[in-house]
Amino acid sequence: MKVCLVVDDSRVVRKVARKILEELHFACTEAEDGKQAMESCAHKMPDAILLDWNMPVMNGIEFLRRLRKMSGGDLPKVVFCTTENDLAHIQEALSAGANEYIMKPFDSDIIQTKFQQVGLL
């Protein structure tokens, strides 16, 4: 079973994402900020990461840049999931190593489509 790390400071968003991902047959782990996500990836690298941008301690873009420099950090498919929807943010995320980008609010169809596009489904 593939593992998806859901990184978001909102417990509600993590819960909704977990429900959708489990229906898509992913095992889920969670982190509420980039620092916790780094620790989780250092312990066991996931197959996929659903990543928020705006979080305390370490934001999503900083986490992504550090992740891509880690041993094995090039492997997870990273899908940014955020309210930041201007072209500059999208380009920054993609240039930092994101595989895809979705806007909040999201639903099951959106996640399923993006995960198919990056080869996770």
Coordinates of N, CA and C in Angstrom, one line a residue, residues 60-114:
G60 N 5.5 25.4 3.7 CA 5.5 24.3 2.7 C 6.6 24.4 1.7
I61 N 6.9 25.6 1.2 CA 7.9 25.8 0.2 C 9.3 25.5 0.8
E62 N 9.5 26.0 2.0 CA 10.8 25.7 2.7 C 11.0 24.2 2.9
F63 N 9.9 23.5 3.3 CA 10.0 22.1 3.5 C 10.3 21.4 2.2
L64 N 9.6 21.8 1.1 CA 9.9 21.2 -0.2 C 11.3 21.3 -0.7
R65 N 11.9 22.5 -0.5 CA 13.3 22.7 -0.9 C 14.2 21.8 -0.1
R66 N 14.0 21.7 1.2 CA 14.8 20.8 2.0 C 14.6 19.3 1.7
L67 N 13.3 19.0 1.4 CA 13.0 17.6 1.1 C 13.8 17.2 -0.1
R68 N 13.8 18.0 -1.2 CA 14.4 17.6 -2.4 C 15.9 17.5 -2.3
K69 N 16.5 18.0 -1.3 CA 18.0 17.9 -1.0 C 18.3 16.6 -0.2
M70 N 17.3 16.0 0.5 CA 17.5 14.9 1.3 C 17.8 13.6 0.5
S71 N 18.5 12.7 1.1 CA 18.7 11.4 0.4 C 17.3 10.7 0.2
G72 N 16.9 10.4 -1.0 CA 15.6 9.9 -1.3 C 14.5 10.9 -1.4
G73 N 14.9 12.1 -1.2 CA 13.8 13.2 -1.2 C 13.4 13.6 -2.6
D74 N 14.0 13.0 -3.6 CA 13.6 13.2 -5.0 C 12.4 12.3 -5.4
L75 N 12.2 11.3 -4.5 CA 11.2 10.2 -4.9 C 9.8 10.5 -4.7
P76 N 9.4 11.1 -3.5 CA 7.9 11.3 -3.3 C 7.3 12.3 -4.4
K77 N 6.1 12.0 -4.8 CA 5.3 12.9 -5.6 C 4.7 13.9 -4.7
V78 N 5.0 15.2 -4.9 CA 4.5 16.3 -4.0 C 3.4 17.1 -4.7
V79 N 2.3 17.1 -4.1 CA 1.2 17.9 -4.6 C 0.9 19.0 -3.6
F80 N 1.1 20.3 -4.0 CA 0.8 21.4 -3.2 C -0.7 21.5 -3.2
C81 N -1.2 21.8 -2.0 CA -2.6 22.0 -1.8 C -2.8 23.2 -0.9
T82 N -3.2 24.4 -1.6 CA -3.1 25.6 -0.9 C -4.1 26.6 -1.4
T83 N -4.3 27.7 -0.6 CA -5.1 28.8 -1.1 C -4.4 29.8 -2.0
E84 N -3.0 29.6 -2.0 CA -2.2 30.5 -2.8 C -2.4 30.1 -4.3
N85 N -3.1 31.0 -5.1 CA -3.4 30.5 -6.4 C -2.9 31.4 -7.5
D86 N -2.0 32.4 -7.2 CA -1.5 33.2 -8.3 C -0.4 32.5 -9.0
L87 N -0.1 33.0 -10.2 CA 0.9 32.3 -11.0 C 2.3 32.3 -10.4
A88 N 2.6 33.4 -9.7 CA 4.0 33.4 -9.1 C 4.1 32.3 -8.1
H89 N 3.1 32.1 -7.2 CA 3.2 31.0 -6.2 C 3.3 29.6 -6.9
I90 N 2.5 29.4 -7.9 CA 2.5 28.1 -8.6 C 3.8 27.9 -9.3
Q91 N 4.4 28.9 -9.9 CA 5.7 28.7 -10.6 C 6.8 28.5 -9.5
E92 N 6.7 29.1 -8.4 CA 7.7 28.9 -7.3 C 7.6 27.5 -6.8
A93 N 6.4 27.0 -6.6 CA 6.2 25.6 -6.1 C 6.8 24.6 -7.1
L94 N 6.5 24.8 -8.4 CA 6.9 23.8 -9.4 C 8.4 23.9 -9.6
S95 N 9.0 25.1 -9.5 CA 10.5 25.2 -9.6 C 11.2 24.6 -8.4
A96 N 10.5 24.6 -7.2 CA 11.1 24.1 -6.0 C 11.0 22.5 -6.0
G97 N 10.2 22.0 -6.9 CA 10.1 20.5 -7.0 C 8.8 19.9 -6.8
A98 N 7.7 20.7 -6.8 CA 6.4 20.2 -6.7 C 6.0 19.5 -8.0
N99 N 5.3 18.4 -7.9 CA 4.8 17.7 -9.1 C 3.5 18.2 -9.6
E100 N 2.7 18.7 -8.7 CA 1.3 19.2 -9.1 C 0.9 20.3 -8.1
Y101 N -0.2 20.9 -8.4 CA -0.7 22.0 -7.5 C -2.2 22.0 -7.6
I102 N -2.8 22.0 -6.4 CA -4.3 22.1 -6.4 C -4.7 23.2 -5.4
M103 N -5.9 23.7 -5.6 CA -6.4 24.8 -4.8 C -7.3 24.2 -3.7
K104 N -7.3 24.9 -2.6 CA -8.3 24.6 -1.5 C -9.5 25.5 -1.9
P105 N -10.7 25.1 -1.6 CA -11.0 23.7 -1.1 C -10.9 22.7 -2.2
F106 N -10.7 21.5 -1.8 CA -10.5 20.4 -2.8 C -11.6 19.3 -2.5
D107 N -11.8 18.4 -3.4 CA -12.7 17.3 -3.1 C -12.0 16.0 -3.7
S108 N -12.7 14.9 -3.5 CA -12.1 13.6 -3.9 C -11.7 13.6 -5.4
D109 N -12.6 14.1 -6.2 CA -12.3 14.1 -7.7 C -11.1 14.8 -8.0
I110 N -10.8 16.0 -7.4 CA -9.6 16.8 -7.7 C -8.4 16.0 -7.3
I111 N -8.4 15.5 -6.0 CA -7.2 14.7 -5.6 C -7.0 13.5 -6.5
Q112 N -8.1 12.8 -6.8 CA -7.9 11.6 -7.6 C -7.3 11.9 -9.0
T113 N -7.8 13.0 -9.6 CA -7.3 13.4 -10.9 C -5.8 13.8 -10.8
K114 N -5.4 14.6 -9.8 CA -4.0 15.0 -9.7 C -3.1 13.9 -9.4

